[in-house]
XYZ file of C-alpha atoms in Angstrom:
664
model
C 0.000 0.000 0.000
C 1.463 3.305 -1.042
C 1.229 6.542 0.895
C -1.120 9.114 -0.536
C -1.272 12.182 1.687
C 2.230 12.846 0.510
C 4.913 14.556 2.519
C 7.049 15.417 -0.445
C 10.416 15.650 1.218
C 13.841 15.873 -0.321
C 15.815 12.745 0.454
C 18.849 14.776 1.367
C 16.929 16.958 3.831
C 17.093 15.675 7.364
C 14.128 17.789 8.460
C 10.707 16.842 7.043
C 8.947 19.623 5.115
C 5.339 19.466 3.876
C 4.827 20.511 0.273
C 1.391 21.296 -0.967
C 0.403 24.594 -2.596
C 1.963 25.461 -5.936
C 1.392 29.221 -5.917
C 3.363 32.323 -6.716
C 4.490 33.668 -3.359
C 7.119 36.119 -2.206
C 10.518 34.746 -1.337
C 11.669 34.238 2.213
C 13.141 37.269 3.901
C 16.613 37.997 2.631
C 19.408 36.492 4.650
C 23.056 35.812 4.097
C 23.828 32.656 2.187
C 26.636 30.384 3.338
C 29.938 30.866 1.599
C 32.734 28.345 1.354
C 34.400 28.245 4.760
C 38.011 28.222 5.712
C 39.677 24.873 6.158
C 39.279 24.939 9.944
C 37.060 21.884 9.595
C 40.211 19.772 9.365
C 40.718 20.183 13.100
C 38.010 17.529 13.492
C 39.798 15.027 11.231
C 40.801 11.688 12.723
C 43.815 9.426 12.325
C 42.458 6.677 10.095
C 44.982 4.157 11.424
C 43.416 4.452 14.878
C 39.800 4.029 13.793
C 38.930 0.474 12.865
C 35.771 -1.188 11.610
C 33.945 1.855 10.196
C 34.035 3.063 6.552
C 33.816 6.767 7.383
C 33.523 9.326 10.162
C 31.060 12.224 10.111
C 33.204 15.174 11.155
C 30.277 17.606 11.107
C 26.533 17.151 10.735
C 24.957 20.619 10.820
C 21.270 21.317 10.141
C 19.746 24.788 10.280
C 15.986 25.129 9.971
C 14.478 28.592 9.455
C 10.688 29.045 9.517
C 8.459 32.079 9.025
C 5.170 32.860 10.781
C 3.159 31.667 7.769
C 4.987 28.317 7.728
C 7.380 28.965 4.832
C 10.751 27.493 5.645
C 14.192 26.505 4.495
C 16.666 23.920 5.678
C 20.402 24.340 5.244
C 22.612 21.316 5.736
C 26.344 20.999 5.975
C 27.723 17.487 5.957
C 31.438 16.846 6.335
C 32.612 13.245 6.043
C 36.072 11.720 6.237
C 36.400 8.553 4.160
C 38.435 5.874 5.962
C 37.929 2.717 3.915
C 38.753 2.291 0.222
C 35.632 0.140 -0.118
C 33.537 3.194 0.791
C 34.944 5.450 -1.909
C 32.432 4.576 -4.622
C 29.441 5.248 -2.401
C 30.942 8.452 -0.978
C 31.675 9.859 -4.433
C 28.073 9.528 -5.633
C 25.477 11.733 -3.917
C 21.756 12.343 -4.432
C 19.662 15.193 -3.019
C 15.898 14.951 -3.274
C 13.556 17.914 -3.599
C 10.203 18.891 -5.132
C 10.718 20.577 -8.472
C 7.570 22.704 -8.395
C 7.402 23.617 -4.751
C 10.970 23.618 -3.513
C 14.152 25.290 -4.568
C 17.467 23.491 -4.149
C 20.606 25.605 -3.812
C 23.979 23.871 -3.721
C 26.439 26.127 -1.905
C 29.624 24.131 -2.253
C 31.121 20.670 -2.603
C 34.789 20.347 -1.685
C 37.148 17.411 -1.469
C 40.262 18.080 0.627
C 43.056 16.325 2.407
C 43.202 16.200 6.225
C 45.928 18.868 6.062
C 43.478 21.310 4.408
C 44.755 21.002 0.829
C 41.756 21.328 -1.517
C 41.707 18.594 -4.166
C 38.466 19.642 -5.803
C 35.993 22.471 -5.257
C 33.315 21.514 -7.802
C 31.373 18.452 -8.869
C 32.583 16.371 -11.792
C 29.051 15.787 -13.047
C 25.580 16.952 -12.009
C 22.093 16.121 -13.265
C 18.533 16.768 -12.135
C 16.121 13.937 -12.917
C 12.656 12.634 -12.138
C 12.395 10.037 -9.390
C 11.380 6.620 -10.813
C 8.008 5.378 -9.558
C 6.282 2.035 -9.495
C 3.713 1.454 -12.234
C 1.806 -0.971 -10.004
C 0.857 1.802 -7.564
C 1.268 5.045 -9.540
C 2.195 8.160 -7.568
C 2.005 11.511 -9.309
C 4.344 13.985 -7.636
C 6.842 16.641 -8.626
C 9.629 14.853 -6.790
C 13.066 15.271 -8.354
C 16.602 14.293 -7.449
C 19.911 16.010 -8.128
C 22.695 13.514 -8.684
C 26.271 14.547 -8.022
C 29.471 12.745 -8.968
C 32.437 14.062 -6.982
C 36.029 14.282 -8.144
C 39.148 13.407 -6.175
C 37.485 11.054 -3.657
C 39.839 8.476 -2.160
C 40.470 6.817 1.162
C 41.538 9.380 3.737
C 40.019 12.478 2.095
C 37.388 14.794 3.547
C 34.158 15.600 1.658
C 32.550 18.903 2.654
C 29.109 19.664 1.192
C 26.470 22.304 1.946
C 23.058 22.977 0.381
C 19.703 24.579 1.155
C 16.191 23.313 0.385
C 13.679 26.172 0.405
C 10.007 25.406 1.020
C 8.187 28.294 -0.569
C 4.586 27.556 0.448
C 3.388 25.632 3.520
C 0.389 23.286 3.489
C -1.127 24.997 6.519
C -0.184 28.528 7.615
C 1.873 28.491 10.780
C 2.574 24.771 10.641
C 6.062 23.542 11.396
C 7.618 20.163 12.048
C 11.360 19.710 12.496
C 13.001 16.530 13.775
C 16.623 15.812 14.650
C 18.022 12.515 15.835
C 21.574 11.481 16.491
C 22.096 7.778 16.033
C 23.933 5.295 13.888
C 26.997 3.061 13.948
C 29.396 5.601 12.391
C 31.231 8.008 14.704
C 30.172 11.679 14.640
C 32.622 14.308 15.819
C 30.163 17.201 16.044
C 26.427 17.468 15.421
C 24.536 20.774 15.369
C 20.805 21.433 15.064
C 19.396 24.933 14.908
C 15.827 26.212 14.657
C 15.298 29.870 13.766
C 11.716 31.157 14.158
C 9.901 34.443 14.812
C 9.944 35.274 18.528
C 6.137 35.542 18.552
C 5.648 32.116 16.963
C 4.579 29.612 19.667
C 6.573 26.389 19.461
C 6.527 23.090 21.260
C 9.945 21.564 21.838
C 10.317 17.905 22.799
C 13.786 16.735 23.843
C 14.697 13.152 24.619
C 17.881 11.539 25.913
C 20.041 14.637 25.491
C 23.356 14.980 27.274
C 23.611 18.690 26.615
C 21.419 21.735 27.100
C 20.172 23.852 24.236
C 21.074 27.500 23.909
C 18.543 30.213 23.079
C 18.909 33.743 21.870
C 16.401 36.425 20.844
C 17.392 39.157 18.429
C 15.593 41.390 15.931
C 12.274 39.686 16.536
C 13.579 36.153 16.054
C 14.315 33.292 18.402
C 17.129 30.835 17.690
C 17.317 27.449 19.419
C 20.565 25.519 19.073
C 21.694 22.050 20.135
C 25.311 20.838 19.884
C 26.668 17.370 20.525
C 30.375 16.593 20.465
C 31.594 13.021 19.943
C 28.311 11.289 20.884
C 28.849 7.535 21.313
C 27.957 5.596 18.144
C 24.858 3.438 18.405
C 25.122 0.097 16.657
C 22.056 -1.742 15.403
C 20.687 -4.420 17.741
C 18.351 -7.311 16.896
C 14.671 -6.891 17.792
C 15.230 -3.254 18.797
C 12.234 -0.992 19.430
C 11.997 2.324 17.597
C 10.992 4.130 20.771
C 13.807 4.041 23.307
C 15.581 5.922 26.039
C 18.960 5.931 24.299
C 18.876 7.850 21.005
C 19.129 11.632 21.431
C 16.338 13.429 19.595
C 14.620 16.794 19.291
C 11.223 17.558 17.763
C 9.993 21.101 17.206
C 6.374 21.728 16.230
C 3.427 24.050 16.815
C 2.138 24.719 20.312
C -1.549 24.283 21.119
C -3.900 21.410 20.321
C -5.151 19.584 17.222
C -8.220 21.759 16.612
C -6.594 24.081 14.015
C -5.314 21.085 12.039
C -8.711 19.389 12.100
C -10.563 22.536 11.039
C -8.017 23.164 8.272
C -8.535 19.708 6.754
C -12.305 19.911 7.208
C -12.329 23.194 5.281
C -10.501 21.505 2.398
C -12.789 18.457 2.365
C -16.190 19.926 3.308
C -17.129 20.975 -0.225
C -16.115 17.549 -1.553
C -18.860 15.511 0.116
C -21.583 16.484 -2.389
C -23.001 13.528 -4.324
C -24.199 14.125 -7.859
C -27.094 12.140 -9.420
C -24.535 10.092 -11.359
C -22.748 9.029 -8.166
C -26.040 8.230 -6.403
C -27.208 6.147 -9.354
C -24.008 4.116 -9.302
C -24.147 3.745 -5.513
C -27.718 2.436 -5.706
C -26.705 -0.085 -8.365
C -23.972 -1.357 -6.048
C -26.549 -2.016 -3.323
C -28.927 -3.756 -5.727
C -26.160 -6.011 -7.034
C -25.221 -6.956 -3.471
C -28.880 -7.599 -2.539
C -28.413 -5.764 0.739
C -30.938 -6.190 3.525
C -29.489 -4.219 6.411
C -27.635 -0.961 6.925
C -24.490 -2.952 7.727
C -24.873 -4.777 4.397
C -24.923 -1.377 2.663
C -21.757 -0.252 4.451
C -19.937 -3.428 3.416
C -21.169 -3.231 -0.177
C -20.019 0.377 -0.583
C -16.736 -0.466 1.146
C -16.058 -3.239 -1.347
C -16.964 -0.999 -4.294
C -14.720 1.896 -3.246
C -11.845 -0.347 -2.110
C -11.788 -2.640 -5.133
C -13.508 -0.995 -8.097
C -11.997 2.486 -7.709
C -8.407 1.995 -8.846
C -5.754 3.369 -6.511
C -3.621 6.168 -7.959
C -1.887 8.641 -5.655
C -2.249 12.232 -6.819
C 0.042 14.564 -4.882
C 0.437 17.510 -7.195
C -0.277 21.025 -5.919
C -3.211 21.338 -3.562
C -4.128 17.746 -4.433
C -1.559 16.655 -1.892
C -4.134 17.262 0.852
C -7.451 18.289 -0.720
C -9.543 15.361 -1.955
C -11.236 15.357 -5.332
C -15.028 15.261 -5.562
C -16.906 11.942 -5.706
C -18.054 12.837 -9.217
C -14.444 13.295 -10.379
C -13.527 9.945 -8.844
C -16.504 8.238 -10.495
C -15.739 9.710 -13.918
C -12.032 8.850 -13.806
C -12.350 5.525 -12.009
C -9.250 6.302 -9.933
C -8.540 7.860 -6.566
C -5.993 8.002 -3.785
C -6.555 7.525 -0.066
C -8.209 10.874 0.593
C -10.362 10.579 -2.568
C -11.564 7.101 -1.630
C -12.151 8.098 1.998
C -14.141 11.161 0.946
C -16.330 9.154 -1.446
C -17.013 6.502 1.203
C -17.739 9.060 3.940
C -20.054 11.001 1.583
C -22.036 7.842 0.741
C -22.499 6.939 4.396
C -23.490 10.480 5.387
C -26.073 10.474 2.594
C -27.464 7.285 4.134
C -27.651 8.926 7.568
C -24.462 7.347 8.939
C -22.155 10.037 10.354
C -18.830 8.710 9.101
C -15.651 10.779 9.488
C -12.176 10.918 7.889
C -9.094 9.961 9.904
C -5.544 11.223 9.252
C -2.603 8.984 10.142
C 0.876 7.990 9.045
C 2.114 4.863 7.314
C 5.756 5.950 7.638
C 6.153 6.218 11.399
C 4.399 6.914 14.658
C 3.043 10.481 14.925
C 3.573 12.321 18.206
C 0.269 13.049 19.900
C 1.539 16.249 21.518
C 2.893 17.872 18.330
C -0.162 19.171 16.404
C 1.321 19.318 12.910
C -0.363 18.030 9.764
C 3.133 17.330 8.448
C 3.147 14.177 10.563
C 0.419 12.574 8.424
C 0.537 10.989 4.983
C -2.574 8.798 4.816
C -6.342 8.935 5.262
C -8.872 6.263 6.245
C -12.500 6.362 7.387
C -14.256 5.980 10.754
C -17.800 4.567 10.870
C -20.032 4.723 13.985
C -20.592 1.238 15.386
C -21.868 -0.069 18.743
C -21.170 3.175 20.562
C -17.656 3.410 19.148
C -15.951 3.643 15.804
C -14.968 1.091 13.187
C -11.905 2.204 11.222
C -11.408 1.047 7.648
C -8.775 1.671 4.975
C -10.297 2.158 1.516
C -6.945 1.636 -0.225
C -6.460 -1.840 1.273
C -8.536 -3.696 -1.296
C -7.928 -7.152 0.193
C -8.527 -6.204 3.849
C -12.157 -6.963 4.827
C -14.317 -4.295 6.395
C -13.801 -4.512 10.159
C -10.049 -5.114 9.926
C -7.025 -2.825 9.606
C -3.415 -3.391 8.511
C -1.448 -4.320 11.608
C 1.164 -1.606 10.956
C -1.371 1.109 11.873
C -2.495 -0.419 15.128
C -1.573 1.323 18.369
C -0.518 4.523 16.583
C -1.816 8.037 17.127
C -4.254 9.434 14.535
C -6.514 12.454 14.096
C -10.202 11.866 13.459
C -11.870 14.912 11.894
C -15.373 15.250 13.350
C -18.355 16.220 11.230
C -18.325 19.746 12.652
C -14.585 20.101 11.991
C -13.508 19.610 15.595
C -10.610 17.313 16.463
C -10.897 13.779 17.823
C -7.356 12.644 18.688
C -7.411 8.826 18.842
C -5.173 5.813 19.227
C -5.848 3.226 16.545
C -7.128 0.083 18.306
C -4.969 -3.016 18.485
C -6.635 -6.207 17.282
C -7.294 -8.735 20.050
C -5.033 -11.727 20.594
C -5.761 -14.429 18.051
C -7.075 -12.035 15.405
C -4.194 -12.888 13.066
C -2.996 -16.389 12.369
C -2.480 -19.377 10.095
C -3.375 -23.033 10.359
C -1.986 -25.972 8.385
C -3.307 -29.526 8.690
C -1.750 -32.249 6.551
C -2.852 -35.899 6.706
C -0.913 -38.484 4.703
C -0.624 -42.260 4.498
C 2.925 -43.629 4.070
C 3.660 -47.064 2.665
C 6.768 -49.139 3.254
C 8.321 -47.986 -0.030
C 8.380 -44.389 1.223
C 5.510 -43.070 -0.891
C 3.153 -40.664 0.886
C -0.275 -39.541 -0.219
C -3.035 -37.544 1.455
C -4.695 -34.160 1.864
C -3.763 -30.775 3.230
C -5.747 -27.718 4.295
C -4.340 -24.237 4.913
C -6.369 -21.385 6.388
C -5.493 -17.846 7.420
C -7.154 -14.934 9.207
C -6.545 -11.265 9.825
C -3.393 -9.793 8.354
C -1.980 -13.268 7.811
C -4.665 -13.793 5.151
C -3.412 -10.985 2.911
C -0.815 -13.083 1.101
C -3.298 -15.884 0.479
C -5.937 -13.420 -0.747
C -3.397 -11.800 -3.065
C -2.505 -15.179 -4.614
C -6.177 -15.949 -5.213
C -7.280 -12.422 -6.181
C -7.139 -13.109 -9.916
C -9.438 -15.804 -11.267
C -6.987 -18.630 -12.010
C -7.075 -20.060 -15.518
C -5.696 -23.528 -16.119
C -2.146 -22.277 -16.741
C -2.129 -20.096 -13.634
C -3.611 -22.889 -11.528
C -0.950 -25.301 -12.774
C 1.747 -22.745 -11.954
C 0.330 -22.235 -8.475
C 0.319 -25.974 -7.794
C 3.880 -26.341 -9.070
C 4.975 -23.565 -6.713
C 3.250 -25.259 -3.779
C 4.909 -28.572 -4.680
C 8.349 -26.955 -4.752
C 7.719 -25.376 -1.359
C 6.702 -28.699 0.187
C 9.582 -30.651 -1.380
C 12.350 -28.063 -0.943
C 14.949 -30.478 -2.334
C 14.231 -33.050 0.398
C 11.202 -34.944 -0.919
C 10.963 -36.403 -4.434
C 8.244 -36.208 -7.046
C 5.971 -33.900 -5.052
C 2.627 -33.394 -6.759
C -0.302 -31.166 -5.839
C -3.694 -32.022 -7.327
C -7.384 -31.260 -6.806
C -6.727 -27.729 -5.553
C -9.789 -26.046 -4.039
C -9.342 -22.335 -3.544
C -11.523 -19.275 -3.003
C -12.116 -15.877 -4.547
C -9.462 -13.643 -3.004
C -11.475 -10.511 -3.817
C -14.549 -11.821 -1.997
C -13.916 -10.220 1.391
C -16.584 -12.394 3.020
C -14.897 -15.629 1.903
C -12.771 -17.595 4.358
C -9.168 -17.751 3.097
C -8.708 -21.500 2.692
C -6.810 -23.816 0.359
C -7.519 -27.541 0.160
C -5.552 -29.924 -2.027
C -4.262 -33.469 -2.433
C -0.556 -34.047 -1.974
C 1.723 -36.944 -2.763
C 5.460 -37.355 -2.681
C 8.227 -39.970 -2.620
C 11.141 -40.521 -0.270
C 8.990 -39.865 2.758
C 10.955 -42.716 4.336
C 14.562 -43.514 3.678
C 17.099 -45.865 5.142
C 20.088 -44.759 7.181
C 22.166 -47.837 7.826
C 19.799 -50.377 9.342
C 17.350 -47.704 10.508
C 14.375 -46.203 8.729
C 13.678 -42.522 9.114
C 10.542 -40.559 8.297
C 11.281 -37.202 6.624
C 9.462 -34.155 7.980
C 8.324 -31.941 5.059
C 10.369 -28.699 5.231
C 7.338 -26.336 5.633
C 6.305 -28.282 8.735
C 9.624 -28.015 10.511
C 9.961 -25.538 13.300
C 12.055 -22.342 13.175
C 14.793 -24.009 15.226
C 17.714 -23.248 12.936
C 16.683 -19.618 12.534
C 16.460 -19.159 16.303
C 19.677 -21.072 16.949
C 21.490 -18.657 14.617
C 19.955 -15.734 16.515
C 21.323 -17.147 19.769
C 24.851 -17.289 18.393
C 24.605 -13.696 17.198
C 23.210 -12.395 20.492
C 25.721 -14.284 22.626
C 28.617 -12.625 20.800
C 27.124 -9.120 21.054
C 28.224 -6.480 23.575
C 25.966 -5.425 26.428
C 22.579 -4.425 25.071
C 21.431 -0.794 25.134
C 18.161 -0.717 23.178
C 14.765 -1.961 24.413
C 13.171 -5.054 22.902
C 10.252 -4.900 20.480
C 8.413 -8.163 21.117
C 6.682 -8.087 17.725
C 10.049 -8.016 15.926
C 11.154 -11.127 17.753
C 7.919 -13.049 17.300
C 5.097 -11.387 15.307
C 1.786 -11.078 17.220
C 0.158 -13.937 15.315
C -0.877 -17.504 16.028
C 0.558 -20.312 13.912
C -0.910 -23.825 14.187
C 0.516 -26.909 12.483
C -0.805 -30.462 12.631
C 0.783 -33.298 10.687
C -0.855 -36.725 10.857
C 0.970 -39.652 9.309
C -0.584 -43.101 9.010
C 2.395 -45.471 9.198
C 2.682 -49.019 7.816
C 1.491 -51.759 10.134
C 3.984 -52.516 12.926
C 5.989 -49.280 12.640
C 6.700 -47.414 15.867
C 8.223 -43.943 16.027
C 10.907 -42.907 18.463
C 9.131 -39.737 19.501
C 11.196 -36.527 19.649
C 11.113 -34.755 22.981
C 8.341 -32.178 23.429
C 9.302 -28.517 23.590
C 7.473 -25.863 25.538
C 8.891 -22.369 25.878
C 6.930 -19.429 27.286
C 8.210 -15.888 27.670
C 7.010 -12.292 27.827
C 6.949 -12.037 24.020
C 5.145 -15.273 23.192
C 5.000 -19.042 23.484
C 6.128 -22.090 21.547
C 4.728 -25.605 21.998
C 5.639 -28.650 19.938
C 4.700 -32.249 20.769
C 4.729 -35.641 19.068
C 2.419 -38.544 19.816
C 1.482 -41.923 18.337
C -1.839 -43.731 18.647
C -1.928 -47.019 16.816
C -0.593 -46.411 13.322
C -1.138 -42.638 13.463
C 1.855 -40.431 14.248
C 0.946 -36.802 15.010
C 2.940 -33.593 15.288
C 1.199 -30.586 16.803
C 2.905 -27.218 17.013
C 1.563 -23.865 18.194
C 3.461 -20.559 18.076
C 1.914 -17.394 19.498
C 3.517 -13.971 19.489
C 2.588 -10.742 21.198
C 3.458 -7.044 21.088
C 4.979 -4.554 23.484
C 8.271 -2.866 24.335
C 10.450 -4.300 27.082
C 13.697 -3.174 28.725
C 17.038 -4.480 27.443
C 17.671 -6.134 30.816
C 15.227 -8.865 29.751
C 17.454 -10.086 26.936
C 18.660 -13.095 29.033
C 15.051 -14.334 29.016
C 15.057 -14.047 25.238
C 18.208 -16.162 25.054
C 16.714 -18.863 27.286
C 13.625 -19.009 25.081
C 15.616 -19.079 21.853
C 17.825 -21.903 23.125
C 14.766 -23.960 24.078
C 13.131 -23.503 20.685
C 16.451 -24.029 18.920
C 16.537 -27.532 20.368
C 13.394 -28.436 18.384
C 15.345 -29.161 15.213
C 13.529 -32.262 13.972
C 14.258 -33.105 10.334
C 13.255 -36.744 10.581
C 11.792 -39.294 12.997
C 13.445 -42.678 13.491
C 11.253 -45.781 13.056
C 11.526 -49.231 14.521
C 9.494 -52.387 14.188
C 7.100 -53.364 16.967
C 7.969 -57.017 16.431
């Protein structure tokens, strides 16, 4: 799913800038532009022979953000890097700066390559080109995004690259809006990092600081207020497995508007209010949708319109000019047959309001977690709908064509969002988290094995919640005979995985992936050879690779964690074990007189989930049952020993085959 309320931000800019209105406006107040500095920057250079294991050192990371009362802004960056490793030269010599061609102005002040002693090797780029940013044709996005590519001359191991540029945002999406973020993290050393925000003294700002080891400085002069943060030689922060994004380690600063969310909500409502009118053509089509679905209840109508807007209105993101935030009318969407998230949401909300259901739009982000106490529209890039239900609200994403009404993509859940009430007032909300067990998969395979090692039987796979998306996507297009044959060949390869011979899938029973009321389920017959093979005088039963546990994966994780330094970052439980339920049952009818030497059961329970695997035999039937359940939440790094204990326990469940013996 592609973002549609676009925050069109230059890739090279470290501070996010909203880009919406393409209008002729006066330039920012005149101010002095940076000029090429003296070579005093070399005082921060390091002795490459004493720095091991990193390809480069950031000598200076300086970001200056200037904003005006109406929200116009510019960001000036100076990035000075010392290349230490010859393998990093190619990447360091090629640079790309992103910006919006129609709404932003990019000014390159200087690019210099110099030796640590200050000798300038090059003071210009070898080659420069502005180009359009390639976009996916599967989910078209119409923007004015451009990129300036730079090829630098004289780059080699040991040199210093000094670059400075400014991205000017000429028109803000909402007057007075501002959102500037600065974080200091990463594995590469940084000698000095500077962040500066320059705003009118009368402009109310909210400043959020986290994990800083230094105090900011402030000065007021000529009606402006300048906030400045400086860090010298902050300790590098290496990546850690299963790390949570929110932590108490990474230094960060966020600067945004003071106040509450009401101005943002009223601003968006003013843009959308005139777009809820339904023309006779739209009403005629909407009525035909209800007739085709043979609706009987109001809830049937909601689901029928949801399916129509989500699936029959093709998704195309339109982020040019004011279209970055203002939705198009339902009539425009009907005539064109395409719409982005705000267009689809507006059409759906308008239909429900016409039917007497007071639906409302909701603004959120698909690219991060918005801060609830920073009321800036620049934090949002997506829109969904809220429908009154049972005294609360049911949220639904009209761009997620394979997500049934009543469900939401798991990536949104638990995040802050802004619901825009019918009267324009703000409803700040937290997107609900689906209950435990809402997402999961189940696989049940039953086969009969003969003494020659041939196995034959049936298998059924089902999925629910977000785990059903992949299965729905596979079955979304009506399979012709060639596509069905290809699907069955792919399933056979997955089951065999180079271990089993002559795997064949037949009699596949699927479902319509676009029917959001259908249960995602695949049934098929399966047969394969070499289910049993001889090892010396013993016979062993092969476990099909898809039915094996994740033992090897977890065992590798243990080795990596055991060799890591003391942990600093908190643990994101969902990154260790996704908050889903996975059930596997494998029933094998063995030849008469065969008895399995049952592998030991495994049961591991921890704060982030549970793992249970057990074997049993009753008569000729050998059964494996496995259940894996994950959860969500952020936990302190001190609990990593518990993670290791759990991983070791699960890593022991590495069963590739089961040894057989005769009962006689």
